[in-house]
CSV table of C-alpha atoms (C1' of nucleotides) in Angstrom, one decimal:
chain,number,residue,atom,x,y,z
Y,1,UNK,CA,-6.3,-4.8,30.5
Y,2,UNK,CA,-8.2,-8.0,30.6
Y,3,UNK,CA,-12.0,-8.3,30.9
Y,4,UNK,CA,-13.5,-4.7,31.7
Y,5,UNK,CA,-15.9,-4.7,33.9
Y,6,UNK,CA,-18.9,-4.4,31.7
Y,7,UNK,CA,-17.7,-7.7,29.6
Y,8,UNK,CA,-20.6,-9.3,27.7
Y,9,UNK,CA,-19.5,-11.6,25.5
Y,10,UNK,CA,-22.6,-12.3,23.7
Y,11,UNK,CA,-21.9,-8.2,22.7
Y,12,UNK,CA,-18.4,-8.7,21.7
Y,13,UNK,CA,-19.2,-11.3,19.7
Y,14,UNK,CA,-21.9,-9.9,18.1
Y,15,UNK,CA,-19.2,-6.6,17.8
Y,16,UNK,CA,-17.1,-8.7,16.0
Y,17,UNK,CA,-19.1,-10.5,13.7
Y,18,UNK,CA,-20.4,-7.0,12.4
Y,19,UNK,CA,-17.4,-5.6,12.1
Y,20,UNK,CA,-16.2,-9.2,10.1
Y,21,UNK,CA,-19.4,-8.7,8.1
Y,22,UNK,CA,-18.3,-5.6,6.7
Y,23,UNK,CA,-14.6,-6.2,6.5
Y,24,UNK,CA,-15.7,-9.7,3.9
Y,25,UNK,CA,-18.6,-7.6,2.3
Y,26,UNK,CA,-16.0,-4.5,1.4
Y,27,UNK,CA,-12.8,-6.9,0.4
Y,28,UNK,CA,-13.6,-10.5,0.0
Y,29,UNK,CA,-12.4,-13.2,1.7
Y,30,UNK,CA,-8.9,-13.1,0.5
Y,31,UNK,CA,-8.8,-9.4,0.4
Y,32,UNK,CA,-9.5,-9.3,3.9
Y,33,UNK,CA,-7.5,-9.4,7.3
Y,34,UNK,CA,-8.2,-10.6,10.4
Y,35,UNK,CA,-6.2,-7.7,12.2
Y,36,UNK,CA,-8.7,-5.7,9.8
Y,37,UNK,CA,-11.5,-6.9,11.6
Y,38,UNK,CA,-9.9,-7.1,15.4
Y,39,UNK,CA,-9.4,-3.4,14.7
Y,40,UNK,CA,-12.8,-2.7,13.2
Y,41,UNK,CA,-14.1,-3.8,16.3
Y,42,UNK,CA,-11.7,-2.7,19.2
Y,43,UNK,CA,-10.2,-5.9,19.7
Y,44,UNK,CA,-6.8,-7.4,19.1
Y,45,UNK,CA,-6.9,-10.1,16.5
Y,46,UNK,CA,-6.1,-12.9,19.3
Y,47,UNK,CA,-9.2,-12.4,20.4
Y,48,UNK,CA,-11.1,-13.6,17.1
Y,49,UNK,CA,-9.5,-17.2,17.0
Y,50,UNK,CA,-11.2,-17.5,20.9
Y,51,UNK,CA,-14.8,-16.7,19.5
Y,52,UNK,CA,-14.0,-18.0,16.6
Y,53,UNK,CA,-11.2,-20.4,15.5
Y,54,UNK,CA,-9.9,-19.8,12.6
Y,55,UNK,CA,-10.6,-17.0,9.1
Y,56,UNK,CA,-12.5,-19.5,7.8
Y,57,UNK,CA,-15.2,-20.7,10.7
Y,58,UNK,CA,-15.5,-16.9,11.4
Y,59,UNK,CA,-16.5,-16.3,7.7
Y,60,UNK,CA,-18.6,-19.1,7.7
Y,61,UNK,CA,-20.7,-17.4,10.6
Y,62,UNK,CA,-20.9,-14.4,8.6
Y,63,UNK,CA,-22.4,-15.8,6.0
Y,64,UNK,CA,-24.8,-18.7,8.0
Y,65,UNK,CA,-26.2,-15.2,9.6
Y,66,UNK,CA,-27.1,-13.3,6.7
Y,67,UNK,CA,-28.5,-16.0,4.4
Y,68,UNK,CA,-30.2,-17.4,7.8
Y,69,UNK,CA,-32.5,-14.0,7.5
Y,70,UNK,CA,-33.1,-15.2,4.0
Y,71,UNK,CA,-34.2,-18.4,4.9
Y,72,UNK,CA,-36.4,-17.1,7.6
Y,73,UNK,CA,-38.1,-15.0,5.1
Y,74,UNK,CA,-38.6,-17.9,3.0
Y,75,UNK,CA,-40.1,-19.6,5.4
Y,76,UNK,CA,-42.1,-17.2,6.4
Y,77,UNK,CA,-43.8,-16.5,3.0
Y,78,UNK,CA,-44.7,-20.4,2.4
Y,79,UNK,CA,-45.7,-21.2,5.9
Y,80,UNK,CA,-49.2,-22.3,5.5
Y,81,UNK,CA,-48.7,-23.9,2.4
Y,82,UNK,CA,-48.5,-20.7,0.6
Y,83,UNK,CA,-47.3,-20.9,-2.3
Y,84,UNK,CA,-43.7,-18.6,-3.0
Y,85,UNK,CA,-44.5,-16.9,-6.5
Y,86,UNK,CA,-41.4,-14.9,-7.9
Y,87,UNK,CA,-43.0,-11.7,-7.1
Y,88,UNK,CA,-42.8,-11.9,-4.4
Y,89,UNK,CA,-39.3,-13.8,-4.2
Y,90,UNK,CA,-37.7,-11.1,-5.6
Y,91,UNK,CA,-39.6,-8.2,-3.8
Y,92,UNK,CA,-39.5,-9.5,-0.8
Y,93,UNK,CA,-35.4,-10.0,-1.4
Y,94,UNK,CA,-35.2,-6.6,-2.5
Y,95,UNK,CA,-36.5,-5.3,0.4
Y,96,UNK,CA,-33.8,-8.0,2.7
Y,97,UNK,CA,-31.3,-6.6,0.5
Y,98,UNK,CA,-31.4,-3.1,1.5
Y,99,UNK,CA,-32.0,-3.7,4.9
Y,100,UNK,CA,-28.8,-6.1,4.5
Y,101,UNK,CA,-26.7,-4.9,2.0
Y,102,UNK,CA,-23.4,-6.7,2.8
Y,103,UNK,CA,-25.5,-9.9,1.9
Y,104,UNK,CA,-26.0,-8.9,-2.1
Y,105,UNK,CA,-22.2,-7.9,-1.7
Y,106,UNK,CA,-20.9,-11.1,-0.1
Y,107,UNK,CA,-23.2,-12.9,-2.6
Y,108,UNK,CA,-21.7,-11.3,-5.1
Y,109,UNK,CA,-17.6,-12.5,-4.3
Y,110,UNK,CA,-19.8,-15.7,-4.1
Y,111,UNK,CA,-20.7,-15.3,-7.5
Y,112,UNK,CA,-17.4,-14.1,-8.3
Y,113,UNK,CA,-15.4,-16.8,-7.4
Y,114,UNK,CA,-17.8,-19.4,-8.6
Y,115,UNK,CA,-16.7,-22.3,-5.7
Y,116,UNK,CA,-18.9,-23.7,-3.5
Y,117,UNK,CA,-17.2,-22.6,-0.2
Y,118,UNK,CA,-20.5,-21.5,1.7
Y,119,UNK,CA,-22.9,-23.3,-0.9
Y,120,UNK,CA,-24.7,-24.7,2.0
Y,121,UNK,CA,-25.0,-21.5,3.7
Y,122,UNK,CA,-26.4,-20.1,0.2
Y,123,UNK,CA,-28.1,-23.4,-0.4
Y,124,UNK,CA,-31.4,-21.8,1.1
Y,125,UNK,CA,-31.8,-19.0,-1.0
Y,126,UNK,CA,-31.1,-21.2,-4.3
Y,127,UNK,CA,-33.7,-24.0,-3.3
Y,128,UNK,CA,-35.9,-20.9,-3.2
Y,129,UNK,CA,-35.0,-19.8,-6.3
Y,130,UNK,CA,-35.4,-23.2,-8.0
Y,131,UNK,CA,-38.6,-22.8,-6.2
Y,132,UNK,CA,-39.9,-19.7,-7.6
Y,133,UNK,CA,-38.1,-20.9,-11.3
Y,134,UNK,CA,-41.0,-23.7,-11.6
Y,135,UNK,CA,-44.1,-21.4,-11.1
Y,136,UNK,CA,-42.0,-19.3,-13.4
Y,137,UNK,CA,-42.0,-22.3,-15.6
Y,138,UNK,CA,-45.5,-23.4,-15.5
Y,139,UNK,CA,-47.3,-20.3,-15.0
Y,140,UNK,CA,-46.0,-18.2,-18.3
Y,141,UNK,CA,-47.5,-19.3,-21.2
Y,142,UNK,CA,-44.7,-17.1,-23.4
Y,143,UNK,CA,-42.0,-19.8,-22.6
Y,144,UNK,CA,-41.7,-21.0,-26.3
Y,145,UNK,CA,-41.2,-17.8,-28.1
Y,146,UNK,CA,-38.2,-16.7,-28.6
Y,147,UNK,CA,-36.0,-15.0,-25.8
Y,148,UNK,CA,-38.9,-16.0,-23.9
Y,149,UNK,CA,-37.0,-19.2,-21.8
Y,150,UNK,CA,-37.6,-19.0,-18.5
Y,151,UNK,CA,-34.1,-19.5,-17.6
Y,152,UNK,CA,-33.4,-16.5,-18.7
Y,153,UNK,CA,-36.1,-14.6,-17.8
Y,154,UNK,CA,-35.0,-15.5,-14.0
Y,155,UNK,CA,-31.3,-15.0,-14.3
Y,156,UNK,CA,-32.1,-11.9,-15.9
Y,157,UNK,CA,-34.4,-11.0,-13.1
Y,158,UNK,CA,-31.8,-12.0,-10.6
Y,159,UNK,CA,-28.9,-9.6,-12.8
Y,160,UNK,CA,-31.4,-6.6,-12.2
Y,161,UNK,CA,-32.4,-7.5,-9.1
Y,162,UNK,CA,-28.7,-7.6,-7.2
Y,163,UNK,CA,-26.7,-5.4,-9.7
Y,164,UNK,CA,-28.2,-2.0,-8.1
Y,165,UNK,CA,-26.4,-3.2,-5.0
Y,166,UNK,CA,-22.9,-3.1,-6.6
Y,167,UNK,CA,-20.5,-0.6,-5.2
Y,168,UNK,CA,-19.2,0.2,-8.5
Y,169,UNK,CA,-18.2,3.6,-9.3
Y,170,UNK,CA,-20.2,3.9,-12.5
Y,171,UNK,CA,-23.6,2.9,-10.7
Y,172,UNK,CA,-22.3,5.1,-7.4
Y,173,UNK,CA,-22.0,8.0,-10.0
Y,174,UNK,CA,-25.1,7.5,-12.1
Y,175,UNK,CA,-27.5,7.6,-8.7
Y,176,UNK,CA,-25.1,10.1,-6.9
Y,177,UNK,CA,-25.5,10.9,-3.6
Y,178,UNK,CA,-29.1,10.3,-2.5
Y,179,UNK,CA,-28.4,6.9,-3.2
Y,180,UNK,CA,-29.9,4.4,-0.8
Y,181,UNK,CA,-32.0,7.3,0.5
Y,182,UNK,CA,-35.9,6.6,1.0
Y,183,UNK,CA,-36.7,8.0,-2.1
Y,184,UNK,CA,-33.8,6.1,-3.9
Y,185,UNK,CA,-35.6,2.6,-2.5
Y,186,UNK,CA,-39.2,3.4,-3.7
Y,187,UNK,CA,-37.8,4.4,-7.0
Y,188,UNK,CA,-35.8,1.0,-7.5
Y,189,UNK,CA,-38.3,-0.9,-5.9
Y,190,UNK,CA,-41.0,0.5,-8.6
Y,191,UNK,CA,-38.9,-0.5,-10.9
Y,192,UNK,CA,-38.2,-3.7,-10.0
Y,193,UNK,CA,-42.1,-4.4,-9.8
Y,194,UNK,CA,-42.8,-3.0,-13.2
Y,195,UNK,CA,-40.2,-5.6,-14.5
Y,196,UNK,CA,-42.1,-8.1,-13.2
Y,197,UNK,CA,-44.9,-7.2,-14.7
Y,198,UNK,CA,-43.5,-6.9,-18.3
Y,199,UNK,CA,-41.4,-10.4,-18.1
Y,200,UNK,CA,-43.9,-12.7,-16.4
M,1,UNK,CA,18.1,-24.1,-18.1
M,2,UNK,CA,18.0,-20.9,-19.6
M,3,UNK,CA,17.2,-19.7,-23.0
M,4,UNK,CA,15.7,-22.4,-24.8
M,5,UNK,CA,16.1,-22.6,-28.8
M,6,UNK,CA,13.1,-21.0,-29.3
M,7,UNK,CA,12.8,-18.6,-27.0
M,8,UNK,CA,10.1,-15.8,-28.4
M,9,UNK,CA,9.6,-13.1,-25.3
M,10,UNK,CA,6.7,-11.7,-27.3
M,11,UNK,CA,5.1,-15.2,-27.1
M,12,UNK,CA,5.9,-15.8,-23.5
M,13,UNK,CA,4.8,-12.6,-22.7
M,14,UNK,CA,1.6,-13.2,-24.5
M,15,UNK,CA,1.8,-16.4,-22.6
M,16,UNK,CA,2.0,-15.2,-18.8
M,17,UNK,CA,-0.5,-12.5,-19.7
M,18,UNK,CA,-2.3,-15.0,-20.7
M,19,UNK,CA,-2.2,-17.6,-17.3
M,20,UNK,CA,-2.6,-14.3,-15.1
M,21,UNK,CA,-6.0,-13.9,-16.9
M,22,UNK,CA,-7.1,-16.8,-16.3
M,23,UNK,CA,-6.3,-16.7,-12.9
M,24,UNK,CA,-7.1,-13.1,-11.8
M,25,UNK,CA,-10.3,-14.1,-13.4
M,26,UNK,CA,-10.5,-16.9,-11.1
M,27,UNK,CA,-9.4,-16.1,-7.9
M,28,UNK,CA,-9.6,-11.8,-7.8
M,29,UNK,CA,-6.6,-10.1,-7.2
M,30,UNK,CA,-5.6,-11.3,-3.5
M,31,UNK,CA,-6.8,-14.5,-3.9
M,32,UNK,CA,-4.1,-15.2,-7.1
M,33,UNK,CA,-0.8,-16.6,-6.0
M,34,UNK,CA,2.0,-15.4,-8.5
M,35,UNK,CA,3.8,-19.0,-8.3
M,36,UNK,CA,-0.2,-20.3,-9.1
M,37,UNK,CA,0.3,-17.4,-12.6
M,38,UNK,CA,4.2,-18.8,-13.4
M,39,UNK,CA,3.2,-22.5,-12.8
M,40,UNK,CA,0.0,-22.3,-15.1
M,41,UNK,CA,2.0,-20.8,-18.0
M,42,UNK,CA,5.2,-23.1,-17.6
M,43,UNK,CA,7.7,-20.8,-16.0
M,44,UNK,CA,9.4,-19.4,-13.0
M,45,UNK,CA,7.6,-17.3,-11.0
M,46,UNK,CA,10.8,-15.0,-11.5
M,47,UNK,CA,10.0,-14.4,-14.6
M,48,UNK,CA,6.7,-12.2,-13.8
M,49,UNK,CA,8.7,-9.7,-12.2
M,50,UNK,CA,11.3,-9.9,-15.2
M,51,UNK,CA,8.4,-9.5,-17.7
M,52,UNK,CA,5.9,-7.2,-15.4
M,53,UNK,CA,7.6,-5.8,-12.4
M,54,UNK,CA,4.9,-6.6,-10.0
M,55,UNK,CA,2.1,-7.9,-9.2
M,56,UNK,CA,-0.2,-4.7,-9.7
M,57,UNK,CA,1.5,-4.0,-12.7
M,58,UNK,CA,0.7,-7.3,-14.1
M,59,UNK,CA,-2.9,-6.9,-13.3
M,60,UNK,CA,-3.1,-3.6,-14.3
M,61,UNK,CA,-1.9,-5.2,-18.2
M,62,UNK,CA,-4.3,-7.8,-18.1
M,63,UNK,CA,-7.1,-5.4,-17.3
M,64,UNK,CA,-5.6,-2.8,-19.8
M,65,UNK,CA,-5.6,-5.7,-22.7
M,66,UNK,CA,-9.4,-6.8,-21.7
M,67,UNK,CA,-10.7,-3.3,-21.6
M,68,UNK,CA,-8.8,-2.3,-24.7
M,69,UNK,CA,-10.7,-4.5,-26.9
M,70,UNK,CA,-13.9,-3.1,-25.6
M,71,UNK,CA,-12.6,0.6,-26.2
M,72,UNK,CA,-11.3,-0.6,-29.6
M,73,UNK,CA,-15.3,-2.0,-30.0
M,74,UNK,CA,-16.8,1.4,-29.1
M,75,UNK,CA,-14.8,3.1,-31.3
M,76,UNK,CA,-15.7,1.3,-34.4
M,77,UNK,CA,-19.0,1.3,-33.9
M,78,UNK,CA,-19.2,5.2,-33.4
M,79,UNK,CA,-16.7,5.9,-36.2
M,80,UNK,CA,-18.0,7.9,-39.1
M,81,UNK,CA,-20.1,10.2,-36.6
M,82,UNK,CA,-22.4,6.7,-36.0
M,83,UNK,CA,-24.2,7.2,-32.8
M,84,UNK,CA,-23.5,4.6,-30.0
M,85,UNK,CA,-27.1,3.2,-29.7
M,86,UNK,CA,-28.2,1.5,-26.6
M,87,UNK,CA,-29.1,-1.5,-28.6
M,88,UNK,CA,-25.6,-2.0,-30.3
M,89,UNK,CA,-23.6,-1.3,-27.3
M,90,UNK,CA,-25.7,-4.3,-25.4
M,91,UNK,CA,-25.5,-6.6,-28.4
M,92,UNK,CA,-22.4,-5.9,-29.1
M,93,UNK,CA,-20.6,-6.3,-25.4
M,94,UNK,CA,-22.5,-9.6,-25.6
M,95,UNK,CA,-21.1,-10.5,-28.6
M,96,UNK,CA,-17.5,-9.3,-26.8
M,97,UNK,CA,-18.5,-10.8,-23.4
M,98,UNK,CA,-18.9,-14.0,-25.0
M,99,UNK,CA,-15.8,-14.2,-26.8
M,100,UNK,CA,-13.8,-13.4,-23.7
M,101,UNK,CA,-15.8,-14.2,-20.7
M,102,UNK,CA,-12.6,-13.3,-18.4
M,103,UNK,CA,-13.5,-9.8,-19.0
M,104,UNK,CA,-17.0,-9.8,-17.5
M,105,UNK,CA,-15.4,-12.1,-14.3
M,106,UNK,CA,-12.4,-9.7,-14.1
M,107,UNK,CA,-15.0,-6.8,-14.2
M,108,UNK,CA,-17.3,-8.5,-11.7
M,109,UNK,CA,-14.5,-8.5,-8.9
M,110,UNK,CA,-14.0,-4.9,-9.4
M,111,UNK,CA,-17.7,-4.4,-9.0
M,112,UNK,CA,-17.2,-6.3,-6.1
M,113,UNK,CA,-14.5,-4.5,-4.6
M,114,UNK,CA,-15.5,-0.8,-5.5
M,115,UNK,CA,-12.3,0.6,-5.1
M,116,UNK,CA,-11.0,2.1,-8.5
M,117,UNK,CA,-7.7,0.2,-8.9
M,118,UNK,CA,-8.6,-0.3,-12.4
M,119,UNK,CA,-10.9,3.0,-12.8
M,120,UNK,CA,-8.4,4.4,-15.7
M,121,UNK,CA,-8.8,0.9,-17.6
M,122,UNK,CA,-12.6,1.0,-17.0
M,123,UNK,CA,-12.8,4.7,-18.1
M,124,UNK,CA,-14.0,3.5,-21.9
M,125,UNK,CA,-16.6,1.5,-21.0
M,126,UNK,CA,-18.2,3.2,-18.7
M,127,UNK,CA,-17.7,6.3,-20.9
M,128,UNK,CA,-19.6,4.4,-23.7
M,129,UNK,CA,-21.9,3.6,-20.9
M,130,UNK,CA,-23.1,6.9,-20.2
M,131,UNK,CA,-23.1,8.0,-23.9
M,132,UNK,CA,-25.1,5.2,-24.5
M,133,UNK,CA,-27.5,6.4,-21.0
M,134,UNK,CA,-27.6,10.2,-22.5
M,135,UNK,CA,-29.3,8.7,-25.7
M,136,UNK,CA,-31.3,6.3,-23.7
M,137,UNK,CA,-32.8,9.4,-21.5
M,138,UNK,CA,-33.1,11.5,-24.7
M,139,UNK,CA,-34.5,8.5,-26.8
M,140,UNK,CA,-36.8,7.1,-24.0
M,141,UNK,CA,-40.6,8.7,-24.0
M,142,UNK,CA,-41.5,6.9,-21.0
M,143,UNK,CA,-39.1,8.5,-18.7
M,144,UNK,CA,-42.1,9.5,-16.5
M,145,UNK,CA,-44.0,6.8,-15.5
M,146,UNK,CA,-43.0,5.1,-12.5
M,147,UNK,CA,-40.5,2.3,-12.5
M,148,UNK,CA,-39.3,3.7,-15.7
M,149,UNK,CA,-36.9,5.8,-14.8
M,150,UNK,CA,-34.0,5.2,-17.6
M,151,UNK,CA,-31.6,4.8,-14.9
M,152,UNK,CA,-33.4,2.2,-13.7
M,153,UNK,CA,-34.0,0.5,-17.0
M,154,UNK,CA,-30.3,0.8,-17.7
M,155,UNK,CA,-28.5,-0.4,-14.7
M,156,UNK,CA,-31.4,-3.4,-15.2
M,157,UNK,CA,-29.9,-4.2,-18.3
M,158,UNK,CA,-26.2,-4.1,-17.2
M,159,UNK,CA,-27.6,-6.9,-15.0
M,160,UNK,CA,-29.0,-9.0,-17.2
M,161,UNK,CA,-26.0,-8.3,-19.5
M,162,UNK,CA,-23.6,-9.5,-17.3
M,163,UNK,CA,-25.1,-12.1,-14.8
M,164,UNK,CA,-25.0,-15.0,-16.9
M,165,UNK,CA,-21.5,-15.2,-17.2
M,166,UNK,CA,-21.1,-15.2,-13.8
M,167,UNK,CA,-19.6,-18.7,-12.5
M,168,UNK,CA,-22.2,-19.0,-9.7
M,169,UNK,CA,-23.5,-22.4,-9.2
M,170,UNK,CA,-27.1,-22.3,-9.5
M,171,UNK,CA,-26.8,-20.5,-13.0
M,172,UNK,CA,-24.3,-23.2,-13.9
M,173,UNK,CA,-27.3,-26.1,-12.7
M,174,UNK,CA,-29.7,-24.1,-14.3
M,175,UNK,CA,-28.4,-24.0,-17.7
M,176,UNK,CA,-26.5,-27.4,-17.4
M,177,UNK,CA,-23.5,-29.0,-19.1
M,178,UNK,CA,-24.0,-27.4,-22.4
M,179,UNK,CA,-23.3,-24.2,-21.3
M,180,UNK,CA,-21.3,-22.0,-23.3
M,181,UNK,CA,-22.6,-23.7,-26.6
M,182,UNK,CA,-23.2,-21.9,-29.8
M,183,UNK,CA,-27.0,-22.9,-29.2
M,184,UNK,CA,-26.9,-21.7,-25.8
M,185,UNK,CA,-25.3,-18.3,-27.4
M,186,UNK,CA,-28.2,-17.7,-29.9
M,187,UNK,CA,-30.6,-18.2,-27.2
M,188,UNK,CA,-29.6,-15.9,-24.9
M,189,UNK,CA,-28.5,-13.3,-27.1
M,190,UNK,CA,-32.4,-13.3,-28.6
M,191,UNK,CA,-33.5,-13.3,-24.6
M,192,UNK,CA,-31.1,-9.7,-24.7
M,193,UNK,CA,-32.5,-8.6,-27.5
M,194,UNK,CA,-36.2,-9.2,-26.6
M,195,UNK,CA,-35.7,-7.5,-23.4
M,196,UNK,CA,-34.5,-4.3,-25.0
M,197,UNK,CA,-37.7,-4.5,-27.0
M,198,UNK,CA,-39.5,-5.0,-24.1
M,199,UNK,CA,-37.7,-1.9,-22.2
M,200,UNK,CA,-36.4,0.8,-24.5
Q,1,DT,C1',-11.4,-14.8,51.4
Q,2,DC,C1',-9.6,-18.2,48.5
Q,3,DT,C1',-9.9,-20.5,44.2
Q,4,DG,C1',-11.3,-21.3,39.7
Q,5,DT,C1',-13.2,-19.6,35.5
Q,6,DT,C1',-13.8,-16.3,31.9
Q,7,DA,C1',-12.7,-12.6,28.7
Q,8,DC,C1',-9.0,-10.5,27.0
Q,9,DT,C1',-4.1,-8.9,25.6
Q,10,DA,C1',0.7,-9.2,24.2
Q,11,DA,C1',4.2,-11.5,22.1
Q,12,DC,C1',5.7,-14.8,19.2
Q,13,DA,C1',6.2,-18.9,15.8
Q,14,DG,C1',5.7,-20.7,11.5
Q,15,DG,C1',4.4,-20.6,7.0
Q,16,DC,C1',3.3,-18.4,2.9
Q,17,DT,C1',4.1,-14.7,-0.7
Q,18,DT,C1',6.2,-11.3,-3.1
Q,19,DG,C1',10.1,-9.6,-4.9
Q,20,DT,C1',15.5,-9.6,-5.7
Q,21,DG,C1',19.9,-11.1,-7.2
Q,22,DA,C1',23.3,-14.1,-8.8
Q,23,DA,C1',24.2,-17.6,-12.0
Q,24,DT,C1',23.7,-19.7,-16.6
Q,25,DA,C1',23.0,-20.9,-21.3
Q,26,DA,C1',21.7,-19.6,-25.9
Q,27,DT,C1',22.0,-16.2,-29.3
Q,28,DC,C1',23.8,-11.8,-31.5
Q,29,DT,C1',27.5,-8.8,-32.9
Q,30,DA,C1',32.0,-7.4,-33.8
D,1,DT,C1',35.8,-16.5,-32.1
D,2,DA,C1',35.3,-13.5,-28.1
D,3,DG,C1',32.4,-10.6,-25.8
D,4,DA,C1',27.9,-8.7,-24.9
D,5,DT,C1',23.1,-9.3,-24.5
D,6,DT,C1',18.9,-11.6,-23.4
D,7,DA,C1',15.8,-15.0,-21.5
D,8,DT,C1',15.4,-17.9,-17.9
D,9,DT,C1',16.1,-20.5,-13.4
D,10,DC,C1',17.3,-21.1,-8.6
D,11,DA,C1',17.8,-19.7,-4.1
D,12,DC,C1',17.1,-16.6,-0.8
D,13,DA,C1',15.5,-12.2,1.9
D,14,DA,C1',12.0,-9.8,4.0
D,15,DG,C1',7.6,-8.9,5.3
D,16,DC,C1',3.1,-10.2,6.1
D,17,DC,C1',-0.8,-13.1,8.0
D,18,DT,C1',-2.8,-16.6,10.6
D,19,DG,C1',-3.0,-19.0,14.6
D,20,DT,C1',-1.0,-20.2,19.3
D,21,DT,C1',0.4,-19.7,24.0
D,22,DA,C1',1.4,-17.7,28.2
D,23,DG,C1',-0.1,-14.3,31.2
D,24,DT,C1',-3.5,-11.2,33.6
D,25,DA,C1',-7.5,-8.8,35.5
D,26,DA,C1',-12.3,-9.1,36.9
D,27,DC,C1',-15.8,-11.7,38.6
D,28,DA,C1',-18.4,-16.0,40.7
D,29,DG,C1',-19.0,-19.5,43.9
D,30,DA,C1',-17.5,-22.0,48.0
DNA sequence: TCTGTTACTAACAGGCTTGTGAATAATCTA
DNA sequence: TAGATTATTCACAAGCCTGTTAGTAACAGA
């Protein structure tokens, strides 16, 4: 049948982005099919290429949504010339990240495949990071000793920061299944903070 | 033609194995082409199948050979009744990380794509993983006080561990051309080392 | 009520990808 | 030296995936 009578696309495309969200954050780009995604959301995969042209403007909206919350947040913290101190970058991202997990996992084929395919989409959240790396830089007076670099400091910061995010079975088994309960994000997040505290 | 004078199978096996690791470490699984495998190591894409059936069977070798030498690691450093310290089984899958980086890529699409294709090959490490946790949780007198759960302090580590050799492109501005250099080696590996200081 | 537009489906086309099979040349063995 | 074996290529089959196109039902405006 064509257009039920309750038809609203702003719904169905919002139906179908979600369900495109998941599909990329679960397989990849590559590992992903667009009849996956049509039947994730209870369309046929015609349907997609009108909202959306092709694979790749679709997954390019995918990504320009969830790294637009990002920016937001960014924005948000250094509106009145406030300055964005890594604290609270990488709090305030923890917190995005487990209200948006398909983010750190989309990120993470990102990172994966190491080419710049949505590095403007990303391009926020690493002008952020460059950001927060130059307080990191002049505000720890440790930066000479050794191991101390503040290059690494960050990266290592970031590592810790996404890796709890990964689906990988040895993480999933080590947390079991209370993971990404309430009690599971305080924990993390107390951890997190404590990091802080020793590295910067 | 066929059968050149010097045909050596064990050397063109070596040889695909090779190019398919390279380019499973690349791309992920769906996103290498088998003709992309056959042209990078200089023959037909027929020749895969000849040599590995298909294309899961080829991964599963590549993944099987990468893992192997990180089970072969484990077990020389807990020969002789040697405990598997948390501190050498960092250091050392550094040490291993560094000298084949397509290991930590290949391992960071599986992270990525949660599903346990390569579970069986993974089994060692994570094995030495949780030995390495056990001692960490029996070793560890801060267990108790918040953000130090050793967990936590693990799966942080795993991060830091493995995040820099990801290919993403603000790590690559952030540490620049001479990335990969022996210098750059030293550097980070004393960054490892101080943060286990810092956290076991 | 008629006509045009919009949301949507069904079917299909074309291209790409994996895998197969026949052919072939070099080497090994009898 | 003849026949078998092995490593390799080439060409093709079959299926899968993306994207297109024609058609259709509901609704909107005149």
């Amino acid at each position: 049948m064509a257009r039920p009578k309750d038809a609203d696309p702003e719904q169905t495309r919002a139906t179908i982005l979600d369900a495109a969200e998941d599909e990329f954050a679960d397989r990849g780009f590559h590992g992903t099919r667009m009849v996956a995604i049509a039947k994730r959301a209870g369309v046929t995969h015609g349907l997609l290429h009108y909202y959306f042209d092709s694979k790749d403007r679709l997954y390019e909206q995918v990504v320009g949504r969830l790294f637009g919350r990002h920016r937001d947040l960014f924005e948000r913290l250094t509106c009145g010339g406030n300055s964005l101190t890594p604290r609270d970058l990488v709090l305030e991202s923890f917190d995005l990240f487990w209200a948006h997990p398909n983010q750190v996992r989309i990120m993470l084929w990102e990172m994966a495949s190491g080419d710049d395919r949505v590095e403007r989409s990303m391009k926020a959240f690493y002008d952020a990071m460059a950001i927060a790396l130059s307080t990191l830089t002049a505000d720890t007076p440790r930066t000479s000793e050794p191991g101390r670099d503040p290059r690494d400091v960050y990266v290592s910061i970031l590592g810790a920061l996404v890796v709890y995010f990964f689906r990988d079975p040895a993480i999933k088994q080590l947390f079991g299944a209370n993971r990404f309960s309430d009690e599971d994000r305080k924990r993390r997040r107390a951890h997190m903070a404590a990091l802080l505290d020793l590295l910067l």
